Amino acid sequence: MTPPTSSEQSPPRDGEARKTDPSGSRHTLGGRSHDEPRGKVHRRISPLTVRILTLNALALVILVAGLLYLGEYRQKLIDNELAAMRTHAEIFAVALGETSVNRSGETLLPELAPQIVRRLAFTADTRARLFDTDATLIADSRALLQPGGAITKGETLPPPEQENSVLAYLLHAYDRIISWIPGTVDYPPYRENVNQRATDYPEVMSAFLGGTWSARRKKPDGSLVLSVAVPVRNYKQILGVLLLSKGSEDIDSALYEVRLDILKIFAVVLTVTILLSFYLAGSIVRPIRHLAIAAERIRNGHHRQHVIPPMQGRNDEIGELASSLRRMTEALWTRMDAIERFAADVSHEIKNPLTSLKSAVETAARLKDPVQLKRLMEIIVEDVGRLDRLITDISDASRLDAEISRAETGTVNLSSMLETLVDLHTVTTTQGPRLTLESPPDIVVEGVEGRLVQVFRNLIANAVSFSPKDGEIVIRVMHEDAGVAITITDGGPGIPPGKEAAIFDRFYSERPEGEKFGTHSGLGLAISKQIVEAHGGTIGAANVTDASGAVTGARFTVALPV
């Protein structure tokens, strides 16, 4: 069975077996080289590139689709065409009313009227039909204009030639799709009977009542037939109606040319958009992929030779991301080093009482004197207590970061908290230095109250242990810059020179004379520093001197942000 190769598989440990393929390439048990990062970091086409390209192209396609509609532009062309036809129809009607009537002026001359209709329609490039007052068709320019005059009125002509290109077909399909949208204009169909009468055309019947009327109809191929009907008058008497009609081929051709120009511009803009999208995606995807590869190498590597690339030339968010990842990696290595040092220190500190216990137990087996045996048992009890305190403090220090990260922060009234600690010390301690608190009322910070209490209890206990019994410990709270500073000043012997920072190290122990060995684990100040830094503050220590330069005590300062 082939071993799994998913990203959840852990890398082989040192000394674990590896397999080699026939080509000699080194593989891990999962079938992947250490130099090749796990996870889907190698893709032929990045999903992020596809998204950027799709969004940029989609916006452009929507814009062009709206431009290709040209509904308002087409309506204006139709209105202009009808206005021109209306002008021609009125001129033709006047000409017919003046030249094609009999002497009495009551009827149109059937011999002369068709000739005039033919000439007028030829000059205007329109189809003209003349209807008599009895609704019969007198003349049709389409029949009259054929060679030899042998074609009868009403004979249907072949449809105009259509564009057979793929582009014309796509635009025609686009128009059909647009016509399905609610609110678009839907024209009535155009039908032409073999024997035409005025009753076939509502605009003609309306013109018999006076005025100029127009109509728009749609042919089966989607093109329009525009018609204008005007009455032919002799003085105020209506002798007939002239119907001018024209197809929308010129309008459709103009729209086609405009759409073709739009598509040409669209092709150029789309090409530029695609190239810019690939450039933009590349400038984002490539560095992110490099960061992902570097992160995988760091995760799978056992050494520190792999680092996050700096990307110093990028002054953008990706450069900030690279810098953040580098700092995070350095912080992780620092934390791992600290864990290793802590483990070594713990091993060393636990080994001392265990060695003492071992020696005491071995000696107890050989002792016969009850007095010496009792003394030895006291030593064993002290070592066990020391070991218990040490393990408790180690456990507290090891889970401190996790507990602070999970705990919910809230507002902490430092003034009230310190006042409570001072009162508690005063009530519970009958002998020892007295505590004095100098603090403005209601100094509030954000933090975990229980942990801040632990800090100041450690500092107060430390000050009490070093101060003389009749001394004084002053706790002072004051505003400082954008935060608050709390100082705890004792009257003890002070801090050994050069040890002001070392006293906050783990297991460092500098106890006053006469104190019993093993009473403290050396983790109190280290834990206090860890808590203060987790709250975004700082802690430090310095000696207090008098005018002559003599050390009169030590001062611990805690600075917390407000």
Short mmCIF file of N, CA, C and O in Angstrom, two decimals, residues 250-374:
data_model
loop_
_atom_site.label_atom_id
_atom_site.label_comp_id
_atom_site.label_asym_id
_atom_site.label_seq_id
_atom_site.Cartn_x
_atom_site.Cartn_y
_atom_site.Cartn_z
N ASP A 250 -31.16 50.59 -43.26
CA ASP A 250 -30.15 51.62 -43.05
C ASP A 250 -29.89 51.83 -41.55
O ASP A 250 -28.73 52.00 -41.13
N ILE A 251 -30.95 51.80 -40.78
CA ILE A 251 -30.78 51.96 -39.32
C ILE A 251 -30.02 50.77 -38.75
O ILE A 251 -29.10 50.92 -37.93
N ASP A 252 -30.41 49.55 -39.18
CA ASP A 252 -29.72 48.36 -38.68
C ASP A 252 -28.26 48.36 -39.08
O ASP A 252 -27.38 47.95 -38.31
N SER A 253 -27.99 48.86 -40.31
CA SER A 253 -26.60 48.94 -40.76
C SER A 253 -25.81 49.93 -39.92
O SER A 253 -24.66 49.67 -39.55
N ALA A 254 -26.45 51.07 -39.59
CA ALA A 254 -25.76 52.05 -38.75
C ALA A 254 -25.50 51.48 -37.35
O ALA A 254 -24.42 51.67 -36.78
N LEU A 255 -26.50 50.79 -36.82
CA LEU A 255 -26.30 50.16 -35.51
C LEU A 255 -25.21 49.10 -35.57
O LEU A 255 -24.41 48.96 -34.63
N TYR A 256 -25.18 48.34 -36.64
CA TYR A 256 -24.16 47.30 -36.79
C TYR A 256 -22.76 47.92 -36.80
O TYR A 256 -21.83 47.40 -36.18
N GLU A 257 -22.62 49.03 -37.52
CA GLU A 257 -21.32 49.68 -37.59
C GLU A 257 -20.91 50.21 -36.21
O GLU A 257 -19.74 50.08 -35.80
N VAL A 258 -21.87 50.80 -35.49
CA VAL A 258 -21.55 51.30 -34.15
C VAL A 258 -21.17 50.15 -33.24
O VAL A 258 -20.19 50.22 -32.48
N ARG A 259 -21.93 49.05 -33.29
CA ARG A 259 -21.60 47.90 -32.46
C ARG A 259 -20.26 47.31 -32.83
O ARG A 259 -19.50 46.86 -31.96
N LEU A 260 -19.97 47.29 -34.13
CA LEU A 260 -18.68 46.76 -34.57
C LEU A 260 -17.53 47.61 -34.01
O LEU A 260 -16.52 47.07 -33.54
N ASP A 261 -17.72 48.93 -34.02
CA ASP A 261 -16.68 49.80 -33.44
C ASP A 261 -16.55 49.55 -31.94
O ASP A 261 -15.43 49.54 -31.40
N ILE A 262 -17.69 49.37 -31.27
CA ILE A 262 -17.65 49.09 -29.82
C ILE A 262 -16.92 47.79 -29.55
O ILE A 262 -16.09 47.69 -28.63
N LEU A 263 -17.19 46.76 -30.37
CA LEU A 263 -16.54 45.47 -30.17
C LEU A 263 -15.04 45.55 -30.46
O LEU A 263 -14.24 44.86 -29.81
N LYS A 264 -14.66 46.37 -31.43
CA LYS A 264 -13.23 46.53 -31.70
C LYS A 264 -12.54 47.17 -30.49
O LYS A 264 -11.47 46.72 -30.06
N ILE A 265 -13.18 48.22 -29.97
CA ILE A 265 -12.61 48.85 -28.77
C ILE A 265 -12.61 47.87 -27.60
O ILE A 265 -11.65 47.80 -26.82
N PHE A 266 -13.70 47.09 -27.51
CA PHE A 266 -13.79 46.09 -26.44
C PHE A 266 -12.66 45.07 -26.54
O PHE A 266 -12.08 44.66 -25.53
N ALA A 267 -12.36 44.63 -27.75
CA ALA A 267 -11.29 43.64 -27.92
C ALA A 267 -9.96 44.20 -27.46
O ALA A 267 -9.18 43.52 -26.78
N VAL A 268 -9.70 45.48 -27.82
CA VAL A 268 -8.44 46.09 -27.40
C VAL A 268 -8.39 46.25 -25.88
O VAL A 268 -7.41 45.89 -25.23
N VAL A 269 -9.49 46.78 -25.32
CA VAL A 269 -9.53 47.00 -23.87
C VAL A 269 -9.47 45.67 -23.11
O VAL A 269 -8.82 45.56 -22.07
N LEU A 270 -10.16 44.65 -23.65
CA LEU A 270 -10.13 43.34 -22.99
C LEU A 270 -8.72 42.76 -23.00
O LEU A 270 -8.27 42.17 -22.00
N THR A 271 -8.01 42.92 -24.12
CA THR A 271 -6.63 42.44 -24.17
C THR A 271 -5.76 43.14 -23.14
O THR A 271 -4.99 42.50 -22.40
N VAL A 272 -5.90 44.48 -23.08
CA VAL A 272 -5.13 45.23 -22.09
C VAL A 272 -5.52 44.81 -20.67
O VAL A 272 -4.67 44.66 -19.78
N THR A 273 -6.84 44.61 -20.44
CA THR A 273 -7.31 44.21 -19.12
C THR A 273 -6.74 42.85 -18.73
O THR A 273 -6.33 42.64 -17.58
N ILE A 274 -6.72 41.91 -19.67
CA ILE A 274 -6.18 40.59 -19.37
C ILE A 274 -4.70 40.66 -19.03
O ILE A 274 -4.23 40.06 -18.05
N LEU A 275 -3.96 41.44 -19.83
CA LEU A 275 -2.52 41.57 -19.56
C LEU A 275 -2.27 42.23 -18.21
O LEU A 275 -1.42 41.77 -17.42
N LEU A 276 -3.03 43.30 -17.93
CA LEU A 276 -2.86 43.97 -16.63
C LEU A 276 -3.30 43.07 -15.48
O LEU A 276 -2.70 43.10 -14.40
N SER A 277 -4.34 42.26 -15.72
CA SER A 277 -4.80 41.34 -14.68
C SER A 277 -3.73 40.30 -14.37
O SER A 277 -3.48 39.98 -13.21
N PHE A 278 -3.11 39.76 -15.43
CA PHE A 278 -2.04 38.79 -15.21
C PHE A 278 -0.85 39.45 -14.50
O PHE A 278 -0.22 38.84 -13.63
N TYR A 279 -0.56 40.70 -14.89
CA TYR A 279 0.54 41.40 -14.21
C TYR A 279 0.21 41.63 -12.74
O TYR A 279 1.04 41.38 -11.85
N LEU A 280 -1.03 42.11 -12.48
CA LEU A 280 -1.44 42.35 -11.10
C LEU A 280 -1.45 41.05 -10.31
O LEU A 280 -0.96 41.00 -9.17
N ALA A 281 -2.04 40.00 -10.91
CA ALA A 281 -2.09 38.72 -10.21
C ALA A 281 -0.68 38.18 -9.95
O ALA A 281 -0.39 37.63 -8.89
N GLY A 282 0.20 38.36 -10.96
CA GLY A 282 1.57 37.88 -10.77
C GLY A 282 2.29 38.61 -9.67
O GLY A 282 3.03 38.01 -8.88
N SER A 283 2.06 39.94 -9.59
CA SER A 283 2.73 40.71 -8.54
C SER A 283 2.19 40.37 -7.15
O SER A 283 2.83 40.68 -6.15
N ILE A 284 1.02 39.75 -7.10
CA ILE A 284 0.45 39.34 -5.81
C ILE A 284 0.69 37.86 -5.56
O ILE A 284 1.11 37.45 -4.47
N VAL A 285 0.43 37.04 -6.58
CA VAL A 285 0.47 35.59 -6.40
C VAL A 285 1.90 35.09 -6.21
O VAL A 285 2.17 34.27 -5.33
N ARG A 286 2.82 35.55 -7.05
CA ARG A 286 4.20 35.04 -6.98
C ARG A 286 4.83 35.25 -5.61
O ARG A 286 5.36 34.31 -5.01
N PRO A 287 4.80 36.49 -5.06
CA PRO A 287 5.41 36.63 -3.71
C PRO A 287 4.67 35.84 -2.64
O PRO A 287 5.30 35.31 -1.72
N ILE A 288 3.34 35.75 -2.74
CA ILE A 288 2.61 34.95 -1.75
C ILE A 288 3.00 33.48 -1.86
O ILE A 288 3.15 32.78 -0.86
N ARG A 289 3.16 33.01 -3.11
CA ARG A 289 3.59 31.62 -3.30
C ARG A 289 4.99 31.40 -2.73
O ARG A 289 5.27 30.37 -2.10
N HIS A 290 5.89 32.39 -2.94
CA HIS A 290 7.23 32.27 -2.37
C HIS A 290 7.18 32.23 -0.85
O HIS A 290 7.90 31.46 -0.21
N LEU A 291 6.30 33.07 -0.27
CA LEU A 291 6.16 33.05 1.19
C LEU A 291 5.61 31.71 1.67
O LEU A 291 6.05 31.17 2.70
N ALA A 292 4.64 31.17 0.91
CA ALA A 292 4.07 29.87 1.30
C ALA A 292 5.12 28.77 1.23
O ALA A 292 5.21 27.90 2.11
N ILE A 293 5.93 28.78 0.16
CA ILE A 293 6.98 27.77 0.02
C ILE A 293 8.00 27.89 1.16
O ILE A 293 8.42 26.90 1.75
N ALA A 294 8.38 29.15 1.44
CA ALA A 294 9.35 29.34 2.53
C ALA A 294 8.77 28.89 3.87
O ALA A 294 9.46 28.27 4.68
N ALA A 295 7.48 29.18 4.10
CA ALA A 295 6.85 28.75 5.35
C ALA A 295 6.79 27.24 5.45
O ALA A 295 7.02 26.66 6.53
N GLU A 296 6.50 26.57 4.33
CA GLU A 296 6.47 25.10 4.34
C GLU A 296 7.85 24.53 4.61
O GLU A 296 8.00 23.55 5.34
N ARG A 297 8.88 25.14 4.02
CA ARG A 297 10.24 24.66 4.26
C ARG A 297 10.64 24.83 5.72
O ARG A 297 11.30 23.98 6.32
N ILE A 298 10.23 25.97 6.29
CA ILE A 298 10.54 26.19 7.71
C ILE A 298 9.80 25.18 8.58
O ILE A 298 10.35 24.64 9.54
N ARG A 299 8.54 24.91 8.20
CA ARG A 299 7.74 23.97 9.00
C ARG A 299 8.31 22.55 8.93
O ARG A 299 8.32 21.83 9.92
N ASN A 300 8.76 22.15 7.74
CA ASN A 300 9.25 20.79 7.56
C ASN A 300 10.72 20.63 7.90
O ASN A 300 11.20 19.51 8.02
N GLY A 301 11.45 21.76 7.98
CA GLY A 301 12.89 21.66 8.23
C GLY A 301 13.19 21.44 9.70
O GLY A 301 12.39 21.72 10.59
N HIS A 302 14.40 20.92 9.95
CA HIS A 302 14.85 20.67 11.31
C HIS A 302 15.93 21.65 11.74
O HIS A 302 16.46 21.55 12.83
N HIS A 303 16.24 22.58 10.86
CA HIS A 303 17.31 23.54 11.16
C HIS A 303 16.80 24.93 10.83
O HIS A 303 15.66 25.12 10.41
N ARG A 304 17.65 25.91 11.00
CA ARG A 304 17.26 27.30 10.80
C ARG A 304 17.85 27.89 9.53
O ARG A 304 17.99 29.10 9.42
N GLN A 305 18.20 27.03 8.57
CA GLN A 305 18.77 27.56 7.34
C GLN A 305 17.70 28.14 6.42
O GLN A 305 18.00 28.93 5.53
N HIS A 306 16.44 27.77 6.65
CA HIS A 306 15.35 28.32 5.85
C HIS A 306 14.75 29.52 6.58
O HIS A 306 14.43 29.44 7.76
N VAL A 307 14.62 30.62 5.85
CA VAL A 307 14.05 31.85 6.42
C VAL A 307 13.01 32.40 5.46
O VAL A 307 12.96 32.04 4.28
N ILE A 308 12.18 33.28 5.96
CA ILE A 308 11.21 33.98 5.12
C ILE A 308 11.94 35.02 4.28
O ILE A 308 12.73 35.80 4.82
N PRO A 309 11.72 35.05 2.96
CA PRO A 309 12.40 36.07 2.14
C PRO A 309 12.01 37.47 2.59
O PRO A 309 10.84 37.72 2.89
N PRO A 310 12.96 38.40 2.63
CA PRO A 310 12.65 39.73 3.19
C PRO A 310 11.74 40.57 2.32
O PRO A 310 10.92 41.32 2.81
N MET A 311 11.90 40.49 0.97
CA MET A 311 11.11 41.31 0.04
C MET A 311 11.20 42.78 0.41
O MET A 311 10.19 43.49 0.54
N GLN A 312 12.42 43.25 0.54
CA GLN A 312 12.64 44.62 0.97
C GLN A 312 12.23 45.63 -0.09
O GLN A 312 11.97 46.79 0.23
N GLY A 313 12.18 45.21 -1.35
CA GLY A 313 11.82 46.15 -2.41
C GLY A 313 10.34 46.45 -2.48
O GLY A 313 9.93 47.34 -3.24
N ARG A 314 9.51 45.75 -1.75
CA ARG A 314 8.05 45.96 -1.80
C ARG A 314 7.63 46.80 -0.61
O ARG A 314 7.78 46.40 0.54
N ASN A 315 7.07 47.96 -0.93
CA ASN A 315 6.56 48.85 0.12
C ASN A 315 5.04 48.78 0.15
O ASN A 315 4.35 49.79 0.10
N ASP A 316 4.52 47.56 0.18
CA ASP A 316 3.08 47.37 0.20
C ASP A 316 2.73 46.33 1.25
O ASP A 316 3.55 45.95 2.08
N GLU A 317 1.46 45.87 1.20
CA GLU A 317 1.00 44.93 2.22
C GLU A 317 1.74 43.61 2.16
O GLU A 317 1.92 42.95 3.18
N ILE A 318 2.15 43.18 0.96
CA ILE A 318 2.90 41.91 0.86
C ILE A 318 4.26 42.05 1.53
O ILE A 318 4.74 41.13 2.21
N GLY A 319 4.90 43.22 1.34
CA GLY A 319 6.16 43.46 2.05
C GLY A 319 5.96 43.46 3.55
O GLY A 319 6.78 42.92 4.30
N GLU A 320 4.84 44.06 4.01
CA GLU A 320 4.54 44.04 5.44
C GLU A 320 4.27 42.62 5.91
O GLU A 320 4.67 42.24 7.03
N LEU A 321 3.59 41.83 5.07
CA LEU A 321 3.34 40.43 5.44
C LEU A 321 4.63 39.66 5.57
O LEU A 321 4.81 38.88 6.52
N ALA A 322 5.55 39.86 4.62
CA ALA A 322 6.84 39.17 4.70
C ALA A 322 7.61 39.56 5.96
O ALA A 322 8.17 38.71 6.66
N SER A 323 7.59 40.87 6.27
CA SER A 323 8.28 41.32 7.49
C SER A 323 7.63 40.73 8.74
O SER A 323 8.31 40.31 9.68
N SER A 324 6.29 40.70 8.73
CA SER A 324 5.58 40.13 9.89
C SER A 324 5.89 38.65 10.05
O SER A 324 6.08 38.16 11.17
N LEU A 325 5.92 37.93 8.92
CA LEU A 325 6.24 36.50 9.00
C LEU A 325 7.67 36.28 9.49
O LEU A 325 7.94 35.34 10.25
N ARG A 326 8.60 37.13 9.03
CA ARG A 326 9.98 37.01 9.51
C ARG A 326 10.05 37.25 11.02
O ARG A 326 10.71 36.51 11.75
N ARG A 327 9.36 38.32 11.47
CA ARG A 327 9.37 38.59 12.92
C ARG A 327 8.68 37.48 13.69
O ARG A 327 9.12 37.11 14.79
N MET A 328 7.59 36.94 13.12
CA MET A 328 6.90 35.84 13.79
C MET A 328 7.80 34.62 13.89
O MET A 328 7.86 33.94 14.93
N THR A 329 8.53 34.33 12.79
CA THR A 329 9.43 33.18 12.80
C THR A 329 10.53 33.37 13.83
O THR A 329 10.89 32.46 14.59
N GLU A 330 11.09 34.59 13.85
CA GLU A 330 12.14 34.86 14.84
C GLU A 330 11.58 34.74 16.27
O GLU A 330 12.26 34.22 17.16
N ALA A 331 10.33 35.23 16.46
CA ALA A 331 9.73 35.11 17.79
C ALA A 331 9.51 33.65 18.17
O ALA A 331 9.70 33.26 19.33
N LEU A 332 9.12 32.83 17.19
CA LEU A 332 8.92 31.41 17.47
C LEU A 332 10.23 30.73 17.83
O LEU A 332 10.30 29.92 18.77
N TRP A 333 11.29 31.06 17.06
CA TRP A 333 12.60 30.48 17.40
C TRP A 333 13.04 30.94 18.80
O TRP A 333 13.60 30.16 19.59
N THR A 334 12.80 32.24 19.09
CA THR A 334 13.16 32.74 20.42
C THR A 334 12.38 32.01 21.50
O THR A 334 12.92 31.65 22.57
N ARG A 335 11.07 31.81 21.23
CA ARG A 335 10.25 31.11 22.21
C ARG A 335 10.73 29.66 22.37
O ARG A 335 10.76 29.14 23.50
N MET A 336 11.09 29.02 21.26
CA MET A 336 11.60 27.64 21.36
C MET A 336 12.91 27.59 22.14
O MET A 336 13.13 26.69 22.95
N ASP A 337 13.78 28.61 21.89
CA ASP A 337 15.02 28.65 22.67
C ASP A 337 14.73 28.84 24.16
O ASP A 337 15.38 28.22 25.02
N ALA A 338 13.76 29.71 24.44
CA ALA A 338 13.41 29.93 25.84
C ALA A 338 12.84 28.67 26.48
O ALA A 338 13.13 28.36 27.65
N ILE A 339 12.04 27.93 25.70
CA ILE A 339 11.49 26.67 26.22
C ILE A 339 12.61 25.67 26.50
O ILE A 339 12.61 24.96 27.52
N GLU A 340 13.58 25.61 25.57
CA GLU A 340 14.70 24.69 25.79
C GLU A 340 15.49 25.08 27.03
O GLU A 340 15.88 24.22 27.85
N ARG A 341 15.74 26.41 27.16
CA ARG A 341 16.48 26.85 28.35
C ARG A 341 15.67 26.59 29.62
O ARG A 341 16.22 26.19 30.65
N PHE A 342 14.38 26.83 29.53
CA PHE A 342 13.52 26.59 30.70
C PHE A 342 13.53 25.13 31.09
O PHE A 342 13.59 24.78 32.27
N ALA A 343 13.46 24.25 30.06
CA ALA A 343 13.49 22.82 30.35
C ALA A 343 14.81 22.42 31.01
O ALA A 343 14.85 21.61 31.95
N ALA A 344 15.91 23.01 30.50
CA ALA A 344 17.21 22.69 31.10
C ALA A 344 17.30 23.20 32.53
O ALA A 344 17.80 22.50 33.43
N ASP A 345 16.78 24.43 32.74
CA ASP A 345 16.81 24.98 34.11
C ASP A 345 15.93 24.17 35.05
O ASP A 345 16.30 23.92 36.21
N VAL A 346 14.76 23.77 34.57
CA VAL A 346 13.87 22.96 35.40
C VAL A 346 14.54 21.64 35.77
O VAL A 346 14.49 21.19 36.92
N SER A 347 15.17 21.02 34.77
CA SER A 347 15.86 19.75 35.04
C SER A 347 16.94 19.94 36.10
O SER A 347 17.09 19.11 37.01
N HIS A 348 17.66 21.05 35.98
CA HIS A 348 18.74 21.29 36.94
C HIS A 348 18.18 21.57 38.34
O HIS A 348 18.69 21.04 39.35
N GLU A 349 17.12 22.40 38.41
CA GLU A 349 16.57 22.76 39.71
C GLU A 349 15.90 21.58 40.40
O GLU A 349 15.94 21.45 41.61
N ILE A 350 15.26 20.72 39.62
CA ILE A 350 14.60 19.56 40.22
C ILE A 350 15.63 18.50 40.63
O ILE A 350 15.44 17.76 41.60
N LYS A 351 16.72 18.48 39.91
CA LYS A 351 17.74 17.46 40.19
C LYS A 351 18.38 17.68 41.57
O LYS A 351 18.72 16.70 42.27
N ASN A 352 18.51 18.93 41.98
CA ASN A 352 19.15 19.20 43.28
C ASN A 352 18.37 18.59 44.44
O ASN A 352 18.93 17.84 45.25
N PRO A 353 17.07 18.90 44.61
CA PRO A 353 16.35 18.26 45.73
C PRO A 353 16.23 16.76 45.58
O PRO A 353 16.22 16.03 46.58
N LEU A 354 16.13 16.27 44.34
CA LEU A 354 16.07 14.82 44.15
C LEU A 354 17.37 14.16 44.59
O LEU A 354 17.37 13.08 45.21
N THR A 355 18.50 14.80 44.30
CA THR A 355 19.79 14.25 44.73
C THR A 355 19.89 14.24 46.25
O THR A 355 20.36 13.27 46.88
N SER A 356 19.40 15.34 46.84
CA SER A 356 19.42 15.40 48.31
C SER A 356 18.52 14.32 48.90
O SER A 356 18.88 13.66 49.89
N LEU A 357 17.33 14.14 48.30
CA LEU A 357 16.43 13.10 48.78
C LEU A 357 17.05 11.71 48.65
O LEU A 357 16.95 10.86 49.56
N LYS A 358 17.69 11.47 47.54
CA LYS A 358 18.31 10.17 47.32
C LYS A 358 19.38 9.89 48.37
O LYS A 358 19.45 8.78 48.96
N SER A 359 20.20 10.91 48.63
CA SER A 359 21.26 10.72 49.63
C SER A 359 20.67 10.49 51.01
O SER A 359 21.15 9.64 51.80
N ALA A 360 19.58 11.27 51.33
CA ALA A 360 18.97 11.12 52.65
C ALA A 360 18.34 9.75 52.82
O ALA A 360 18.45 9.12 53.89
N VAL A 361 17.69 9.27 51.77
CA VAL A 361 17.06 7.95 51.87
C VAL A 361 18.10 6.85 52.01
O VAL A 361 17.97 5.91 52.81
N GLU A 362 19.18 6.95 51.23
CA GLU A 362 20.24 5.95 51.33
C GLU A 362 20.89 5.98 52.72
O GLU A 362 21.25 4.94 53.29
N THR A 363 21.06 7.17 53.28
CA THR A 363 21.68 7.28 54.61
C THR A 363 20.75 6.76 55.69
O THR A 363 21.18 6.13 56.68
N ALA A 364 19.45 7.04 55.52
CA ALA A 364 18.47 6.61 56.54
C ALA A 364 18.46 5.09 56.70
O ALA A 364 18.18 4.56 57.79
N ALA A 365 18.75 4.37 55.64
CA ALA A 365 18.73 2.90 55.71
C ALA A 365 19.87 2.38 56.58
O ALA A 365 19.81 1.24 57.09
N ARG A 366 20.92 3.21 56.76
CA ARG A 366 22.08 2.74 57.53
C ARG A 366 22.13 3.31 58.94
O ARG A 366 22.92 2.87 59.75
N LEU A 367 21.30 4.31 59.23
CA LEU A 367 21.38 4.95 60.54
C LEU A 367 20.66 4.12 61.60
O LEU A 367 19.58 3.57 61.34
N LYS A 368 21.23 4.11 62.80
CA LYS A 368 20.62 3.42 63.93
C LYS A 368 20.24 4.39 65.05
O LYS A 368 19.38 4.09 65.87
N ASP A 369 20.89 5.57 65.02
CA ASP A 369 20.64 6.55 66.07
C ASP A 369 19.31 7.24 65.81
O ASP A 369 19.12 7.85 64.74
N PRO A 370 18.35 7.18 66.74
CA PRO A 370 17.04 7.83 66.53
C PRO A 370 17.14 9.33 66.33
O PRO A 370 16.38 9.92 65.56
N VAL A 371 18.07 9.98 67.02
CA VAL A 371 18.21 11.44 66.90
C VAL A 371 18.64 11.81 65.48
O VAL A 371 18.08 12.70 64.84
N GLN A 372 19.68 11.13 64.99
CA GLN A 372 20.15 11.40 63.62
C GLN A 372 19.08 11.03 62.59
O GLN A 372 18.91 11.71 61.57
N LEU A 373 18.35 9.94 62.87
CA LEU A 373 17.31 9.53 61.93
C LEU A 373 16.19 10.57 61.87
O LEU A 373 15.66 10.89 60.80
N LYS A 374 15.84 11.15 63.05
CA LYS A 374 14.82 12.19 63.06
C LYS A 374 15.29 13.43 62.31
O LYS A 374 14.51 14.04 61.55
#
